[in-house]
PDB file of C-alpha atoms in Angstrom:
ATOM      1  CA  MET A   1     105.481  80.310  98.144  1.00  0.00           C
ATOM      2  CA  THR A   2     105.504  76.156 100.002  1.00  0.00           C
ATOM      3  CA  ALA A   3     104.239  75.278 102.877  1.00  0.00           C
ATOM      4  CA  ASP A   4     107.413  74.114 103.610  1.00  0.00           C
ATOM      5  CA  TYR A   5     108.639  76.772 106.464  1.00  0.00           C
ATOM      6  CA  ILE A   6     105.513  75.897 108.625  1.00  0.00           C
ATOM      7  CA  ALA A   7     106.787  72.309 109.895  1.00  0.00           C
ATOM      8  CA  ASP A   8     108.621  74.029 112.804  1.00  0.00           C
ATOM      9  CA  ILE A   9     105.497  75.627 113.817  1.00  0.00           C
ATOM     10  CA  TRP A  10     102.728  73.152 113.876  1.00  0.00           C
ATOM     11  CA  PRO A  11     104.285  69.613 112.649  1.00  0.00           C
ATOM     12  CA  GLY A  12     100.536  68.234 112.807  1.00  0.00           C
ATOM     13  CA  ILE A  13      99.825  70.695 109.969  1.00  0.00           C
ATOM     14  CA  SER A  14      99.405  69.262 106.248  1.00  0.00           C
ATOM     15  CA  VAL A  15      98.555  72.490 103.448  1.00  0.00           C
ATOM     16  CA  ALA A  16      99.524  70.749 100.001  1.00  0.00           C
ATOM     17  CA  PRO A  17     102.565  72.953  99.202  1.00  0.00           C
ATOM     18  CA  LEU A  18     102.189  75.458  95.593  1.00  0.00           C
ATOM     19  CA  SER A  19     102.546  73.913  92.670  1.00  0.00           C
ATOM     20  CA  ILE A  20     104.255  76.104  90.616  1.00  0.00           C
ATOM     21  CA  ALA A  21     103.159  74.394  87.248  1.00  0.00           C
ATOM     22  CA  SER A  22      99.929  74.454  88.170  1.00  0.00           C
ATOM     23  CA  ALA A  23     100.428  78.413  89.445  1.00  0.00           C
ATOM     24  CA  LYS A  24     100.867  79.109  85.861  1.00  0.00           C
ATOM     25  CA  LYS A  25      98.023  77.772  84.809  1.00  0.00           C
ATOM     26  CA  SER A  26      95.628  79.370  87.763  1.00  0.00           C
ATOM     27  CA  LEU A  27      97.112  82.078  89.011  1.00  0.00           C
ATOM     28  CA  GLN A  28      97.807  85.515  87.441  1.00  0.00           C
ATOM     29  CA  GLY A  29      99.627  85.829  84.493  1.00  0.00           C
ATOM     30  CA  GLU A  30     103.197  85.651  84.249  1.00  0.00           C
ATOM     31  CA  PRO A  31     104.882  85.728  80.844  1.00  0.00           C
ATOM     32  CA  SER A  32     105.091  82.574  79.580  1.00  0.00           C
ATOM     33  CA  GLY A  33     101.946  82.264  79.390  1.00  0.00           C
ATOM     34  CA  GLU A  34      99.499  83.146  82.576  1.00  0.00           C
ATOM     35  CA  ARG A  35      97.318  86.297  82.310  1.00  0.00           C
ATOM     36  CA  ARG A  36      97.949  89.006  82.904  1.00  0.00           C
ATOM     37  CA  ARG A  37      97.521  92.105  85.062  1.00  0.00           C
ATOM     38  CA  SER A  38      96.862  95.636  83.891  1.00  0.00           C
ATOM     39  CA  VAL A  39     100.112  97.329  86.505  1.00  0.00           C
ATOM     40  CA  TRP A  40      99.143 100.395  87.545  1.00  0.00           C
ATOM     41  CA  TRP A  41     102.112 101.440  88.632  1.00  0.00           C
ATOM     42  CA  SER A  42     101.222 103.358  92.144  1.00  0.00           C
ATOM     43  CA  LEU A  43     102.791 101.508  94.709  1.00  0.00           C
ATOM     44  CA  ALA A  44     104.063 102.037  98.673  1.00  0.00           C
ATOM     45  CA  LEU A  45     106.761 101.328 100.935  1.00  0.00           C
ATOM     46  CA  VAL A  46     106.981 101.798 104.134  1.00  0.00           C
ATOM     47  CA  VAL A  47     110.082 103.291 105.660  1.00  0.00           C
ATOM     48  CA  LEU A  48     110.493 101.014 108.934  1.00  0.00           C
ATOM     49  CA  LEU A  49     112.817 100.508 112.292  1.00  0.00           C
ATOM     50  CA  LEU A  50     112.289  97.571 113.687  1.00  0.00           C
ATOM     51  CA  CYS A  51     112.643  97.418 118.065  1.00  0.00           C
ATOM     52  CA  GLY A  52     111.068  94.390 118.799  1.00  0.00           C
ATOM     53  CA  MET A  53     108.137  94.529 116.928  1.00  0.00           C
ATOM     54  CA  VAL A  54     108.501  96.800 113.329  1.00  0.00           C
ATOM     55  CA  THR A  55     107.005 100.323 113.697  1.00  0.00           C
ATOM     56  CA  ALA A  56     107.652 102.782 111.172  1.00  0.00           C
ATOM     57  CA  GLU A  57     109.726 106.445 111.480  1.00  0.00           C
ATOM     58  CA  THR A  58     109.498 108.101 108.487  1.00  0.00           C
ATOM     59  CA  LEU A  59     107.889 108.527 105.234  1.00  0.00           C
ATOM     60  CA  VAL A  60     109.747 108.036 102.253  1.00  0.00           C
ATOM     61  CA  THR A  61     112.444 110.683 101.668  1.00  0.00           C
ATOM     62  CA  THR A  62     114.179 112.256  98.446  1.00  0.00           C
ATOM     63  CA  GLU A  63     117.187 109.645  99.569  1.00  0.00           C
ATOM     64  CA  LEU A  64     115.448 107.034  99.314  1.00  0.00           C
ATOM     65  CA  ILE A  65     113.930 107.534  96.455  1.00  0.00           C
ATOM     66  CA  GLN A  66     117.899 108.174  95.126  1.00  0.00           C
ATOM     67  CA  TRP A  67     118.705 105.181  96.493  1.00  0.00           C
ATOM     68  CA  VAL A  68     115.835 102.819  94.904  1.00  0.00           C
ATOM     69  CA  LYS A  69     116.425 104.643  91.473  1.00  0.00           C
ATOM     70  CA  GLN A  70     120.462 103.865  92.006  1.00  0.00           C
ATOM     71  CA  LYS A  71     119.568 100.387  92.336  1.00  0.00           C
ATOM     72  CA  TYR A  72     116.846  99.828  90.104  1.00  0.00           C
ATOM     73  CA  GLY A  73     116.353 102.560  87.705  1.00  0.00           C
ATOM     74  CA  GLU A  74     114.014 105.339  87.088  1.00  0.00           C
ATOM     75  CA  PRO A  75     110.792 103.601  86.326  1.00  0.00           C
ATOM     76  CA  ALA A  76     110.743 102.580  90.393  1.00  0.00           C
ATOM     77  CA  ALA A  77     111.637 105.950  91.680  1.00  0.00           C
ATOM     78  CA  VAL A  78     108.978 107.223  90.186  1.00  0.00           C
ATOM     79  CA  ARG A  79     106.840 104.446  91.731  1.00  0.00           C
ATOM     80  CA  MET A  80     108.126 105.941  95.356  1.00  0.00           C
ATOM     81  CA  GLN A  81     107.047 109.106  94.483  1.00  0.00           C
ATOM     82  CA  ASP A  82     103.862 107.704  93.134  1.00  0.00           C
ATOM     83  CA  TRP A  83     103.619 105.759  96.475  1.00  0.00           C
ATOM     84  CA  GLN A  84     103.610 109.019  98.375  1.00  0.00           C
ATOM     85  CA  ALA A  85     101.215 110.363  96.867  1.00  0.00           C
ATOM     86  CA  LEU A  86      99.294 107.996  97.636  1.00  0.00           C
ATOM     87  CA  MET A  87     100.163 107.751 101.761  1.00  0.00           C
ATOM     88  CA  GLU A  88      99.346 111.366 101.391  1.00  0.00           C
ATOM     89  CA  GLY A  89      96.314 111.424  99.506  1.00  0.00           C
ATOM     90  CA  GLY A  90      94.982 108.211 101.531  1.00  0.00           C
ATOM     91  CA  ARG A  91      95.656 109.021 105.132  1.00  0.00           C
ATOM     92  CA  ASN A  92      92.808 110.826 106.565  1.00  0.00           C
ATOM     93  CA  LYS A  93      90.161 108.883 105.114  1.00  0.00           C
ATOM     94  CA  SER A  94      88.077 106.399 106.861  1.00  0.00           C
ATOM     95  CA  GLU A  95      89.277 103.215 107.304  1.00  0.00           C
ATOM     96  CA  LYS A  96      86.755 101.030 104.706  1.00  0.00           C
ATOM     97  CA  ALA A  97      88.036 103.401 102.208  1.00  0.00           C
ATOM     98  CA  LYS A  98      92.001 103.067 102.858  1.00  0.00           C
ATOM     99  CA  LEU A  99      91.393  98.971 102.231  1.00  0.00           C
ATOM    100  CA  THR A 100      89.927  99.812  98.922  1.00  0.00           C
ATOM    101  CA  LEU A 101      92.481 102.080  97.898  1.00  0.00           C
ATOM    102  CA  VAL A 102      95.374  99.834  99.352  1.00  0.00           C
ATOM    103  CA  ASN A 103      93.698  96.467  97.855  1.00  0.00           C
ATOM    104  CA  ASP A 104      93.443  97.904  94.448  1.00  0.00           C
ATOM    105  CA  PHE A 105      97.001  99.389  94.537  1.00  0.00           C
ATOM    106  CA  PHE A 106      99.099  96.794  94.410  1.00  0.00           C
ATOM    107  CA  ASN A 107      96.643  94.133  92.711  1.00  0.00           C
ATOM    108  CA  GLN A 108      97.072  96.359  89.682  1.00  0.00           C
ATOM    109  CA  LEU A 109     100.557  94.198  90.172  1.00  0.00           C
ATOM    110  CA  THR A 110     101.809  91.647  87.793  1.00  0.00           C
ATOM    111  CA  TYR A 111     101.770  88.683  89.760  1.00  0.00           C
ATOM    112  CA  TRP A 112     105.505  86.072  89.416  1.00  0.00           C
ATOM    113  CA  SER A 113     106.301  83.287  91.271  1.00  0.00           C
ATOM    114  CA  ASP A 114     109.256  83.346  93.464  1.00  0.00           C
ATOM    115  CA  LEU A 115     110.745  81.052  91.795  1.00  0.00           C
ATOM    116  CA  ASN A 116     110.784  83.235  88.512  1.00  0.00           C
ATOM    117  CA  ILE A 117     111.460  86.380  90.759  1.00  0.00           C
ATOM    118  CA  TRP A 118     114.175  85.435  93.334  1.00  0.00           C
ATOM    119  CA  GLY A 119     115.206  81.767  91.842  1.00  0.00           C
ATOM    120  CA  LYS A 120     113.943  80.072  95.472  1.00  0.00           C
ATOM    121  CA  SER A 121     110.383  78.223  96.428  1.00  0.00           C
ATOM    122  CA  ASP A 122     110.026  80.790  99.371  1.00  0.00           C
ATOM    123  CA  TYR A 123     110.834  84.777  99.721  1.00  0.00           C
ATOM    124  CA  TRP A 124     109.175  86.712 101.181  1.00  0.00           C
ATOM    125  CA  ALA A 125     109.773  90.636  99.727  1.00  0.00           C
ATOM    126  CA  THR A 126     110.300  93.673 101.117  1.00  0.00           C
ATOM    127  CA  PRO A 127     107.992  95.952  99.828  1.00  0.00           C
ATOM    128  CA  LEU A 128     110.578  98.261  98.048  1.00  0.00           C
ATOM    129  CA  GLU A 129     111.528  95.174  96.965  1.00  0.00           C
ATOM    130  CA  VAL A 130     108.607  94.490  95.202  1.00  0.00           C
ATOM    131  CA  ILE A 131     108.694  98.455  94.155  1.00  0.00           C
ATOM    132  CA  GLY A 132     112.422  97.723  93.063  1.00  0.00           C
ATOM    133  CA  ARG A 133     111.329  94.871  90.879  1.00  0.00           C
ATOM    134  CA  GLY A 134     107.226  95.554  89.775  1.00  0.00           C
ATOM    135  CA  ARG A 135     106.580  91.916  90.463  1.00  0.00           C
ATOM    136  CA  ALA A 136     104.937  89.938  93.258  1.00  0.00           C
ATOM    137  CA  ASP A 137     104.139  86.168  94.938  1.00  0.00           C
ATOM    138  CA  CYS A 138     100.788  86.341  97.148  1.00  0.00           C
ATOM    139  CA  GLU A 139     102.807  86.748 100.251  1.00  0.00           C
ATOM    140  CA  ASP A 140     104.268  89.858  98.954  1.00  0.00           C
ATOM    141  CA  TYR A 141     101.100  91.898  98.214  1.00  0.00           C
ATOM    142  CA  SER A 142      99.536  90.777 101.355  1.00  0.00           C
ATOM    143  CA  ILE A 143     102.725  92.159 102.993  1.00  0.00           C
ATOM    144  CA  ALA A 144     102.849  95.260 101.596  1.00  0.00           C
ATOM    145  CA  LYS A 145      99.234  95.985 102.178  1.00  0.00           C
ATOM    146  CA  TYR A 146      99.561  95.398 105.669  1.00  0.00           C
ATOM    147  CA  PHE A 147     102.602  97.627 106.038  1.00  0.00           C
ATOM    148  CA  THR A 148     100.766 100.446 103.606  1.00  0.00           C
ATOM    149  CA  LEU A 149      97.635 100.081 105.692  1.00  0.00           C
ATOM    150  CA  ARG A 150      99.673 100.314 109.237  1.00  0.00           C
ATOM    151  CA  GLU A 151     101.755 103.349 107.449  1.00  0.00           C
ATOM    152  CA  MET A 152      98.489 105.259 106.892  1.00  0.00           C
ATOM    153  CA  GLY A 153      97.034 105.000 110.760  1.00  0.00           C
ATOM    154  CA  VAL A 154      95.192 101.629 110.500  1.00  0.00           C
ATOM    155  CA  PRO A 155      95.892  99.901 114.017  1.00  0.00           C
ATOM    156  CA  ASP A 156      98.059  96.636 114.518  1.00  0.00           C
ATOM    157  CA  ASP A 157      95.380  94.696 116.291  1.00  0.00           C
ATOM    158  CA  LYS A 158      93.128  95.339 112.999  1.00  0.00           C
ATOM    159  CA  MET A 159      95.138  93.248 111.057  1.00  0.00           C
ATOM    160  CA  ARG A 160      97.051  90.252 110.165  1.00  0.00           C
ATOM    161  CA  ILE A 161      98.756  88.523 107.833  1.00  0.00           C
ATOM    162  CA  MET A 162      96.901  84.887 106.895  1.00  0.00           C
ATOM    163  CA  TYR A 163      98.293  81.847 105.339  1.00  0.00           C
ATOM    164  CA  VAL A 164      95.867  79.935 104.225  1.00  0.00           C
ATOM    165  CA  LYS A 165      95.165  77.090 101.458  1.00  0.00           C
ATOM    166  CA  ALA A 166      93.279  78.267  98.243  1.00  0.00           C
ATOM    167  CA  LEU A 167      90.569  75.170  98.103  1.00  0.00           C
ATOM    168  CA  GLU A 168      89.758  75.373  94.348  1.00  0.00           C
ATOM    169  CA  LEU A 169      93.759  75.865  93.603  1.00  0.00           C
ATOM    170  CA  ASN A 170      94.566  73.330  96.788  1.00  0.00           C
ATOM    171  CA  GLN A 171      97.325  75.678  97.086  1.00  0.00           C
ATOM    172  CA  ALA A 172      99.245  77.442  99.576  1.00  0.00           C
ATOM    173  CA  HIS A 173      98.129  81.112  99.542  1.00  0.00           C
ATOM    174  CA  MET A 174      98.828  84.311 101.225  1.00  0.00           C
ATOM    175  CA  VAL A 175      95.757  87.065 102.313  1.00  0.00           C
ATOM    176  CA  LEU A 176      95.367  90.171 104.381  1.00  0.00           C
ATOM    177  CA  THR A 177      92.447  90.423 106.886  1.00  0.00           C
ATOM    178  CA  TYR A 178      91.304  93.521 108.630  1.00  0.00           C
ATOM    179  CA  TYR A 179      88.885  93.094 111.880  1.00  0.00           C
ATOM    180  CA  PRO A 180      86.437  96.296 111.549  1.00  0.00           C
ATOM    181  CA  GLU A 181      86.034  95.371 115.160  1.00  0.00           C
ATOM    182  CA  GLU A 182      87.727  93.365 118.428  1.00  0.00           C
ATOM    183  CA  ALA A 183      84.810  90.179 118.046  1.00  0.00           C
ATOM    184  CA  SER A 184      83.707  90.449 113.822  1.00  0.00           C
ATOM    185  CA  VAL A 185      84.453  88.185 111.305  1.00  0.00           C
ATOM    186  CA  PRO A 186      87.497  89.941 109.099  1.00  0.00           C
ATOM    187  CA  LEU A 187      87.330  91.733 105.622  1.00  0.00           C
ATOM    188  CA  VAL A 188      89.675  89.796 102.762  1.00  0.00           C
ATOM    189  CA  LEU A 189      91.922  90.991 100.704  1.00  0.00           C
ATOM    190  CA  ASP A 190      93.422  89.154  98.622  1.00  0.00           C
ATOM    191  CA  ASN A 191      94.998  89.394  94.904  1.00  0.00           C
ATOM    192  CA  ILE A 192      93.600  86.388  93.081  1.00  0.00           C
ATOM    193  CA  ASN A 193      90.094  87.735  94.088  1.00  0.00           C
ATOM    194  CA  GLY A 194      90.041  91.442  94.116  1.00  0.00           C
ATOM    195  CA  LYS A 195      86.595  91.969  96.058  1.00  0.00           C
ATOM    196  CA  ILE A 196      87.141  92.575  99.526  1.00  0.00           C
ATOM    197  CA  LEU A 197      84.768  90.205 101.173  1.00  0.00           C
ATOM    198  CA  SER A 198      83.977  88.656 104.812  1.00  0.00           C
ATOM    199  CA  ALA A 199      85.740  85.729 105.561  1.00  0.00           C
ATOM    200  CA  ASP A 200      82.614  83.818 105.923  1.00  0.00           C
ATOM    201  CA  LYS A 201      81.835  84.242 101.989  1.00  0.00           C
ATOM    202  CA  ARG A 202      85.270  83.631 101.350  1.00  0.00           C
ATOM    203  CA  GLY A 203      84.343  79.167 101.124  1.00  0.00           C
ATOM    204  CA  ASP A 204      87.332  78.903  99.024  1.00  0.00           C
ATOM    205  CA  LEU A 205      89.877  79.695 101.257  1.00  0.00           C
ATOM    206  CA  ALA A 206      90.495  77.415 104.616  1.00  0.00           C
ATOM    207  CA  PRO A 207      92.817  79.311 107.544  1.00  0.00           C
ATOM    208  CA  VAL A 208      95.845  78.128 109.050  1.00  0.00           C
ATOM    209  CA  TYR A 209      97.680  80.435 110.581  1.00  0.00           C
ATOM    210  CA  SER A 210      97.172  84.365 111.029  1.00  0.00           C
ATOM    211  CA  PHE A 211     100.473  86.765 112.514  1.00  0.00           C
ATOM    212  CA  ASN A 212     101.695  89.877 112.542  1.00  0.00           C
ATOM    213  CA  ALA A 213     103.694  92.360 114.356  1.00  0.00           C
ATOM    214  CA  GLU A 214     102.648  91.411 117.399  1.00  0.00           C
ATOM    215  CA  GLY A 215     102.149  87.952 117.606  1.00  0.00           C
ATOM    216  CA  LEU A 216     101.182  84.406 115.709  1.00  0.00           C
ATOM    217  CA  TRP A 217      97.691  82.392 116.198  1.00  0.00           C
ATOM    218  CA  LEU A 218      96.532  78.899 114.828  1.00  0.00           C
ATOM    219  CA  ALA A 219      93.477  79.773 113.169  1.00  0.00           C
ATOM    220  CA  LYS A 220      90.519  78.643 114.435  1.00  0.00           C
ATOM    221  CA  ASN A 221      87.544  78.679 112.009  1.00  0.00           C
ATOM    222  CA  ARG A 222      87.016  82.106 110.703  1.00  0.00           C
ATOM    223  CA  GLY A 223      87.687  84.410 114.021  1.00  0.00           C
ATOM    224  CA  ARG A 224      90.400  85.065 115.545  1.00  0.00           C
ATOM    225  CA  GLY A 225      91.791  82.020 116.783  1.00  0.00           C
ATOM    226  CA  GLN A 226      94.671  81.093 119.335  1.00  0.00           C
ATOM    227  CA  ARG A 227      97.275  82.863 120.216  1.00  0.00           C
ATOM    228  CA  VAL A 228     100.239  80.661 120.110  1.00  0.00           C
ATOM    229  CA  GLY A 229     103.459  82.918 120.345  1.00  0.00           C
ATOM    230  CA  SER A 230     104.979  85.250 119.136  1.00  0.00           C
ATOM    231  CA  SER A 231     105.693  85.927 115.328  1.00  0.00           C
ATOM    232  CA  SER A 232     109.209  85.782 115.798  1.00  0.00           C
ATOM    233  CA  ARG A 233     108.685  81.620 115.586  1.00  0.00           C
ATOM    234  CA  ILE A 234     109.000  82.124 111.127  1.00  0.00           C
ATOM    235  CA  SER A 235     112.331  82.752 110.043  1.00  0.00           C
ATOM    236  CA  LEU A 236     110.772  84.130 106.566  1.00  0.00           C
ATOM    237  CA  TRP A 237     109.384  86.944 108.857  1.00  0.00           C
ATOM    238  CA  GLN A 238     112.340  87.860 110.925  1.00  0.00           C
ATOM    239  CA  ASP A 239     114.405  87.706 107.540  1.00  0.00           C
ATOM    240  CA  LEU A 240     111.974  89.855 106.184  1.00  0.00           C
ATOM    241  CA  LYS A 241     111.962  92.052 109.353  1.00  0.00           C
ATOM    242  CA  ALA A 242     116.606  92.678 108.703  1.00  0.00           C
ATOM    243  CA  ARG A 243     116.073  93.620 105.441  1.00  0.00           C
ATOM    244  CA  MET A 244     113.507  96.159 105.830  1.00  0.00           C
ATOM    245  CA  ALA A 245     115.614  97.570 108.571  1.00  0.00           C
ATOM    246  CA  THR A 246     118.648  97.809 106.528  1.00  0.00           C
ATOM    247  CA  GLU A 247     116.201  99.344 103.538  1.00  0.00           C
ATOM    248  CA  ALA A 248     115.877 102.019 105.960  1.00  0.00           C
ATOM    249  CA  ALA A 249     118.868 102.851 106.387  1.00  0.00           C
ATOM    250  CA  GLN A 250     119.880 103.255 103.297  1.00  0.00           C
TER     251      GLN A 250
END
């Protein structure tokens, strides 16, 4: 993940780009020498249809599981079934419990950079692609958590995918934030620090902007920020939604 793609949104914002070399030393593990996380392959997929904003129509179907099996192999199909069990088991739990389940769930993924997974410096994978590949970059964790929690009934207006600067690493990073109340300080769901903490306790993160299916906000301290338009201004988000629509048609 790099900072290049935000230049057309706010030219004045300066965030140090993600260094793949330093990421290999300071984030989780890739096979070349980074520390690995243990993998608990209970993953999530959201089957979505897009109509202005992203809306979910169905859960995992037998047909979709078979499609995933053909495209990615038997292990990915098993992960799809594990996702279905997680969704059904967690749907009636409290929002706080859902956050913990989903955050822990996806943080078992092994970190790889976009360059190593996709051969691109910036690529936002769909939850299905994450399941299929079995690897994730920071934005992939956040996006998968966001859509999973949406499907489990957490309101869209309580969540934002947030682009931040990881100050200790001097790198671009992405997290998911959750607002228990309208004016509250959000909780941060992160793959670097797996403990869910309020944003005022994450002094290692500097917010830049946030978005969800409903809009785009320029960060203001650690609150909700100032709305500046639609998330359609983010080209990688639009590309992600288009691929999710294609997947939903399988």
